[in-house]
Short mmCIF file of C-alpha atoms and ligand atoms in Angstrom, two decimals:
data_model
loop_
_atom_site.label_atom_id
_atom_site.label_comp_id
_atom_site.label_asym_id
_atom_site.label_seq_id
_atom_site.Cartn_x
_atom_site.Cartn_y
_atom_site.Cartn_z
CA MET A 240 -79.65 -234.13 121.75
CA GLY A 241 -78.36 -229.75 121.64
CA SER A 242 -76.19 -228.32 123.96
CA MET A 243 -74.14 -230.06 126.46
CA ARG A 244 -74.46 -227.06 129.25
CA GLY A 245 -75.62 -228.85 133.09
CA LYS A 246 -76.00 -232.86 130.73
CA VAL A 247 -74.45 -235.58 133.04
CA ALA A 248 -72.59 -237.34 130.93
CA VAL A 249 -70.96 -240.44 131.73
CA ILE A 250 -67.50 -242.30 130.27
CA THR A 251 -65.68 -245.35 130.65
CA GLY A 252 -61.56 -244.89 129.74
CA GLY A 253 -61.35 -241.70 129.99
CA THR A 254 -57.88 -241.75 130.88
CA SER A 255 -56.27 -241.59 127.75
CA GLY A 256 -56.95 -241.00 123.80
CA ILE A 257 -60.50 -240.15 122.03
CA GLY A 258 -61.91 -241.07 126.07
CA LEU A 259 -59.45 -238.46 127.28
CA ALA A 260 -59.97 -235.93 124.48
CA THR A 261 -64.35 -236.38 125.04
CA ALA A 262 -64.57 -235.74 128.22
CA SER A 263 -62.37 -232.65 128.03
CA ALA A 264 -64.31 -231.88 125.29
CA LEU A 265 -67.52 -232.38 127.14
CA ALA A 266 -66.52 -230.57 130.46
CA ARG A 267 -65.27 -227.83 128.10
CA GLN A 268 -68.83 -227.51 126.77
CA GLY A 269 -70.33 -227.38 130.22
CA ALA A 270 -71.45 -230.75 130.82
CA ARG A 271 -71.22 -232.45 134.02
CA VAL A 272 -68.84 -235.53 133.63
CA THR A 273 -68.30 -238.60 135.48
CA VAL A 274 -65.39 -240.63 134.04
CA LEU A 275 -65.14 -244.25 134.72
CA CYS A 276 -61.28 -244.83 135.18
CA ARG A 277 -59.50 -248.47 136.24
CA ARG A 278 -56.70 -246.64 138.62
CA THR A 279 -57.79 -243.44 140.07
CA GLY A 280 -54.10 -242.79 141.18
CA SER A 281 -52.79 -242.85 137.99
CA ASP A 282 -51.28 -240.59 135.25
CA GLY A 283 -54.24 -240.83 133.34
CA ALA A 284 -56.41 -239.86 136.41
CA ARG A 285 -54.27 -237.35 136.50
CA LYS A 286 -54.65 -235.64 134.00
CA LEU A 287 -58.66 -236.06 134.33
CA ALA A 288 -58.47 -234.66 137.35
CA ALA A 289 -56.62 -231.51 136.02
CA LEU A 290 -59.71 -231.04 133.94
CA LYS A 291 -61.33 -230.00 136.61
CA VAL A 292 -60.60 -226.28 135.66
CA LEU A 293 -62.55 -226.69 132.77
CA GLY A 294 -65.44 -227.53 134.28
CA GLU A 295 -67.58 -230.37 136.59
CA VAL A 296 -65.03 -233.57 136.60
CA ASN A 297 -65.46 -236.11 138.80
CA LEU A 298 -63.60 -239.84 139.00
CA VAL A 299 -64.88 -243.26 139.65
CA GLU A 300 -62.79 -246.38 139.88
CA CYS A 301 -64.02 -248.25 137.67
CA ASP A 302 -62.22 -251.78 136.02
CA LEU A 303 -63.95 -253.46 133.40
CA GLY A 304 -61.86 -256.69 133.66
CA ARG A 305 -63.94 -257.63 137.18
CA LEU A 306 -67.56 -257.12 136.92
CA ALA A 307 -67.63 -256.84 140.63
CA SER A 308 -65.43 -253.34 139.80
CA VAL A 309 -68.59 -252.32 137.44
CA ARG A 310 -71.74 -252.93 139.94
CA ALA A 311 -70.15 -251.14 142.35
CA ALA A 312 -69.49 -247.91 140.06
CA ALA A 313 -72.79 -248.47 138.53
CA ARG A 314 -73.93 -248.22 142.38
CA GLN A 315 -71.34 -244.77 143.01
CA VAL A 316 -73.23 -243.60 139.68
CA ALA A 317 -76.82 -244.13 140.50
CA ASP A 318 -76.51 -242.64 143.34
CA ARG A 319 -74.45 -239.84 142.45
CA CYS A 320 -76.45 -239.24 139.42
CA GLY A 321 -80.36 -238.91 139.26
CA VAL A 322 -80.42 -238.60 135.58
CA VAL A 323 -78.04 -240.13 132.48
CA HIS A 324 -78.45 -238.07 129.60
CA LEU A 325 -75.29 -239.29 128.10
CA LEU A 326 -73.55 -242.71 128.29
CA VAL A 327 -70.22 -242.65 125.99
CA ASN A 328 -69.22 -246.91 126.03
CA ASN A 329 -65.65 -245.88 125.11
CA ALA A 330 -63.22 -247.94 127.06
CA GLY A 331 -61.25 -250.72 125.00
CA VAL A 332 -57.87 -252.74 124.65
CA PHE A 333 -56.17 -254.45 121.72
CA LEU A 334 -54.31 -257.79 123.82
CA ARG A 335 -51.57 -259.81 122.07
CA GLU A 336 -52.07 -262.76 123.91
CA ARG A 337 -55.54 -264.31 125.02
CA ALA A 338 -56.07 -263.78 128.58
CA GLU A 339 -58.95 -264.93 131.17
CA SER A 340 -60.52 -262.13 133.59
CA ALA A 341 -60.48 -263.41 137.12
CA ASP A 342 -64.17 -263.83 136.25
CA GLY A 343 -63.23 -266.70 134.29
CA LEU A 344 -63.92 -264.51 131.15
CA GLU A 345 -61.64 -263.74 128.12
CA MET A 346 -60.60 -260.30 128.52
CA THR A 347 -61.05 -258.45 125.23
CA PHE A 348 -64.54 -259.77 125.05
CA GLN A 349 -65.51 -258.35 129.14
CA VAL A 350 -63.97 -255.39 128.74
CA ASN A 351 -64.76 -254.41 125.69
CA TYR A 352 -68.24 -255.06 125.50
CA LEU A 353 -69.59 -257.07 128.43
CA SER A 354 -68.07 -255.37 130.94
CA HIS A 355 -70.19 -252.25 129.07
CA PHE A 356 -72.92 -253.99 128.49
CA LEU A 357 -73.60 -254.41 132.38
CA LEU A 358 -72.94 -251.34 132.81
CA SER A 359 -75.51 -249.62 130.86
CA ASN A 360 -78.50 -251.90 131.71
CA LEU A 361 -77.25 -250.44 135.77
CA LEU A 362 -77.70 -247.29 134.36
CA LEU A 363 -81.16 -248.39 132.53
CA ASP A 364 -83.21 -246.44 135.07
CA ARG A 365 -80.98 -243.47 134.78
CA LEU A 366 -80.73 -243.28 131.93
CA LYS A 367 -84.82 -243.80 131.10
CA ALA A 368 -85.36 -240.43 133.66
CA ALA A 369 -83.03 -237.98 131.54
CA ARG A 370 -86.04 -238.97 128.42
CA ASP A 371 -83.89 -238.15 125.59
CA ALA A 372 -80.89 -239.79 126.71
CA ARG A 373 -78.15 -240.83 124.09
CA VAL A 374 -75.78 -244.04 124.43
CA VAL A 375 -72.48 -244.19 122.36
CA ASN A 376 -71.05 -247.49 121.73
CA MET A 377 -67.33 -246.79 120.86
CA VAL A 378 -67.00 -249.33 117.82
CA ALA A 379 -65.19 -250.90 114.56
CA PRO A 380 -66.10 -251.99 111.31
CA VAL A 381 -68.44 -254.59 111.67
CA ASP A 382 -69.56 -255.70 108.17
CA SER A 383 -67.65 -259.07 107.34
CA ILE A 384 -67.49 -260.12 111.38
CA ARG A 385 -69.21 -263.12 112.42
CA LEU A 386 -69.46 -264.14 116.04
CA ASP A 387 -69.17 -267.55 117.28
CA PHE A 388 -71.56 -268.69 119.74
CA ASP A 389 -70.12 -271.60 120.47
CA ASP A 390 -66.73 -269.89 121.34
CA LEU A 391 -67.69 -266.49 122.58
CA MET A 392 -64.60 -266.85 124.66
CA SER A 393 -61.96 -267.32 121.71
CA LYS A 394 -60.81 -270.59 123.52
CA ARG A 395 -60.45 -272.12 119.66
CA SER A 396 -58.06 -269.67 118.20
CA TYR A 397 -57.55 -266.57 119.59
CA SER A 398 -56.10 -262.94 117.53
CA PHE A 399 -56.03 -259.54 119.15
CA LEU A 400 -57.66 -258.23 115.43
CA SER A 401 -59.94 -260.81 115.39
CA ALA A 402 -60.87 -260.91 119.05
CA SER A 403 -60.99 -257.02 119.30
CA ALA A 404 -63.15 -256.91 115.71
CA ARG A 405 -65.64 -259.94 117.54
CA SER A 406 -66.34 -257.56 120.51
CA LYS A 407 -66.64 -254.96 118.52
CA LEU A 408 -69.77 -256.58 116.84
CA ALA A 409 -71.19 -257.46 120.44
CA LEU A 410 -71.68 -253.97 120.75
CA VAL A 411 -73.17 -252.98 118.00
CA LEU A 412 -76.01 -256.37 118.31
CA SER A 413 -76.60 -255.52 121.73
CA ALA A 414 -76.94 -251.41 120.50
CA ARG A 415 -80.11 -252.59 119.03
CA ARG A 416 -81.69 -254.72 122.14
CA LEU A 417 -80.30 -251.49 124.25
CA ALA A 418 -82.56 -249.03 121.91
CA GLU A 419 -85.21 -251.57 122.62
CA ARG A 420 -85.45 -251.65 126.24
CA LEU A 421 -85.26 -247.26 125.93
CA SER A 422 -87.69 -247.03 123.33
CA GLY A 423 -90.59 -244.70 124.51
CA THR A 424 -88.10 -242.52 126.02
CA GLY A 425 -86.81 -240.61 123.73
CA ALA A 426 -83.66 -241.99 124.31
CA GLN A 427 -81.21 -243.46 120.97
CA VAL A 428 -78.21 -246.19 120.81
CA LEU A 429 -75.51 -244.85 118.62
CA CYS A 430 -72.18 -246.68 117.53
CA TYR A 431 -69.36 -244.42 116.69
CA TYR A 432 -66.48 -245.63 114.54
CA PRO A 433 -63.77 -242.81 114.94
CA GLY A 434 -62.22 -244.12 111.63
CA LEU A 435 -58.37 -244.60 112.75
CA VAL A 436 -56.88 -241.99 115.78
CA ARG A 437 -53.56 -242.17 116.85
CA SER A 438 -53.88 -243.18 120.31
CA GLY A 439 -51.97 -245.38 123.10
CA LEU A 440 -54.65 -248.11 121.80
CA PHE A 441 -52.28 -249.81 119.56
CA GLU A 442 -48.80 -250.18 122.55
CA GLY A 443 -47.38 -253.21 122.12
CA THR A 444 -49.66 -254.76 119.29
CA SER A 445 -47.33 -254.69 115.58
CA ARG A 446 -44.87 -252.52 114.93
CA VAL A 447 -46.17 -252.02 111.17
CA LEU A 448 -50.13 -251.37 112.45
CA LYS A 449 -48.35 -248.37 114.73
CA ALA A 450 -46.71 -247.39 112.08
CA LEU A 451 -49.73 -246.92 109.31
CA ILE A 452 -51.63 -245.06 112.69
CA ASP A 453 -49.16 -242.83 113.34
CA VAL A 454 -49.34 -241.62 109.42
CA VAL A 455 -53.04 -242.58 108.79
CA GLY A 456 -54.42 -241.75 112.00
CA ALA A 457 -56.38 -238.01 113.22
CA THR A 458 -55.89 -237.26 116.26
CA PRO A 459 -58.07 -238.19 119.59
CA ALA A 460 -59.04 -234.37 119.64
CA GLN A 461 -60.83 -234.10 115.86
CA ALA A 462 -62.43 -238.04 116.97
CA ALA A 463 -63.38 -236.51 120.35
CA ALA A 464 -64.86 -232.75 117.90
CA ASN A 465 -66.69 -235.71 115.32
CA LEU A 466 -68.27 -237.21 118.32
CA LEU A 467 -69.41 -234.25 119.76
CA ALA A 468 -70.94 -232.61 116.23
CA ILE A 469 -72.93 -236.32 115.82
CA LEU A 470 -74.16 -235.68 119.74
CA ALA A 471 -75.27 -231.73 118.46
CA GLU A 472 -77.31 -232.90 115.38
CA ALA A 473 -81.02 -234.53 116.18
CA ALA A 474 -80.69 -238.20 116.08
CA PRO A 475 -81.38 -240.07 112.67
CA ALA A 476 -84.92 -242.56 113.08
CA GLY A 477 -84.09 -245.82 114.03
CA SER A 478 -81.56 -246.58 116.82
CA PRO A 479 -79.19 -247.86 116.61
CA ALA A 480 -77.25 -245.37 113.88
CA PHE A 481 -73.82 -246.50 113.13
CA PHE A 482 -71.68 -243.57 112.03
CA GLU A 483 -68.34 -243.55 110.66
CA ARG A 484 -66.80 -240.36 111.70
CA THR A 485 -69.55 -237.66 110.76
CA ARG A 486 -71.31 -239.77 108.15
CA ALA A 487 -74.51 -242.32 109.07
CA ARG A 488 -73.46 -245.64 107.60
CA PRO A 489 -76.04 -248.24 107.65
CA LEU A 490 -75.16 -251.84 108.51
CA LYS A 491 -74.61 -254.72 106.83
CA GLY A 492 -73.96 -258.39 107.24
CA MET A 493 -74.56 -260.59 111.08
CA ALA A 494 -74.74 -256.77 112.49
CA THR A 495 -78.58 -256.73 111.12
CA ASP A 496 -79.75 -260.16 112.44
CA ALA A 497 -82.06 -259.92 115.20
CA GLU A 498 -82.17 -263.46 116.33
CA ALA A 499 -78.10 -262.97 116.44
CA ALA A 500 -78.80 -259.52 118.58
CA SER A 501 -81.90 -262.14 121.03
CA ARG A 502 -79.09 -264.74 121.78
CA LEU A 503 -76.35 -262.71 122.12
CA TRP A 504 -78.11 -260.71 124.25
CA GLU A 505 -79.39 -263.46 126.38
CA MET A 506 -76.26 -265.18 126.94
CA SER A 507 -74.60 -261.78 128.15
CA SER A 508 -77.30 -261.84 130.46
CA ARG A 509 -76.16 -265.06 132.03
CA LEU A 510 -72.75 -264.41 131.40
CA VAL A 511 -73.21 -260.79 133.88
CA GLY A 512 -75.37 -262.86 136.21
CA PHE A 513 -78.77 -261.62 135.55
CA THR A 514 -80.53 -264.26 134.94
N1 NAP B 143 -58.06 -245.45 117.85
C1 NAP B 143 -58.55 -246.06 116.94
O1 NAP B 143 -58.62 -245.78 115.78
C2 NAP B 143 -59.72 -247.01 117.30
C3 NAP B 143 -60.46 -247.24 115.51
C4 NAP B 143 -61.56 -248.02 115.84
C5 NAP B 143 -62.15 -247.71 117.59
N2 NAP B 143 -61.37 -247.21 118.57
C6 NAP B 143 -61.82 -247.69 119.95
O2 NAP B 143 -62.21 -246.27 120.80
C7 NAP B 143 -62.03 -246.59 121.98
C8 NAP B 143 -60.83 -245.89 123.01
O3 NAP B 143 -59.87 -246.43 122.28
P1 NAP B 143 -58.23 -245.01 121.98
O4 NAP B 143 -58.18 -245.49 121.06
O5 NAP B 143 -58.67 -243.55 122.25
O6 NAP B 143 -57.48 -245.91 123.09
P2 NAP B 143 -56.57 -246.04 124.78
O7 NAP B 143 -56.03 -244.62 124.13
O8 NAP B 143 -55.37 -246.93 124.75
O9 NAP B 143 -57.52 -245.61 125.39
C9 NAP B 143 -58.16 -246.85 125.95
C10 NAP B 143 -58.95 -246.26 127.16
O10 NAP B 143 -59.46 -247.94 127.75
C11 NAP B 143 -58.97 -247.45 128.77
N3 NAP B 143 -59.42 -249.11 130.21
C12 NAP B 143 -58.84 -250.23 129.18
N4 NAP B 143 -59.07 -251.28 129.80
C13 NAP B 143 -59.66 -251.11 130.96
C14 NAP B 143 -60.42 -252.09 131.95
N5 NAP B 143 -59.68 -252.54 132.66
N6 NAP B 143 -61.31 -251.13 132.92
C15 NAP B 143 -61.18 -249.72 132.75
N7 NAP B 143 -60.67 -249.10 132.24
C16 NAP B 143 -59.84 -249.32 130.92
C17 NAP B 143 -58.02 -247.27 129.38
O11 NAP B 143 -57.47 -246.58 130.55
P3 NAP B 143 -55.86 -247.26 131.37
O12 NAP B 143 -55.04 -245.48 131.51
O13 NAP B 143 -56.39 -248.00 132.45
O14 NAP B 143 -55.45 -248.45 130.48
C18 NAP B 143 -58.06 -246.35 127.82
O15 NAP B 143 -58.58 -244.99 129.37
C19 NAP B 143 -61.40 -248.17 122.04
O16 NAP B 143 -62.92 -248.42 122.60
C20 NAP B 143 -60.80 -248.24 120.66
O17 NAP B 143 -61.74 -249.86 121.10
C21 NAP B 143 -60.17 -246.77 118.86
#
């Protein structure tokens, strides 16, 4: 999408880790950045506010664990921004124990996937207006992951690793349908796996996992730089494109299943109240 100067960028979960580094890099490159964050008075939000010395950075309150909050945030973004050139669906959680949101939905699925599905759809007209917009879904490897359509809410079995992996597969599957809805506008939907990155994501998970990430993980700044490098290039033909760090990779397994993508889209539309 070329230079970010003057472009309108919207990012979720910019209060720490990869999101904070990406918001910072975008502001440094002259983008007009809006960060959706769940607590505008938090330490993370204060770090974000400090980015204002770099360029335009606005904060909008948005708790992805509440669909009403996502709707309110999308309204604010749409009111403020005539176009959205870049939407980064970045925020994510690893929750050791299964939890339900006030909407009655499994929390990992809602925060990582469903709220981003809702946000992307509510900003669709603004993305179309940008003509060559990019939507980035922050994902993980999904080649061997399958969705259980009879148990999307992980009621029968829950582990934080599989709940997170399934939410990422849902993001990849929905990227395909989102790209169809944006077709003809020059927009592209990208799925970006940043590799293992040292961030707050692994706090409270397992000591072994955290120790491993501390040794082999990249910095959030590296992950952000890789993402901006991908965005600076012309997008590859076909959408969604899957990138692992800076390399485009073919999708495999259920992620390529058009029927699964349609089924998920319909179920997601019902869950967020579109139909
Ligand atoms: N780190 C890795 O190795 C890795 C690998 C693959 C994919 N990813 C993905 O990269 C993305 C960013 O993760 P990270 O590593 O940078 O983790 P992180 O440092 O923990 O950042 C997560 C962000 O999500 C936000 N968030 C969590 N729950 C939220 C909610 N209910 N509403 C709004 N925002 C919420 C957090 O905000 P608060 O400050 O309010 O908590 C924080 O800003 C995630 O989607 C993650 O799955 C990371």
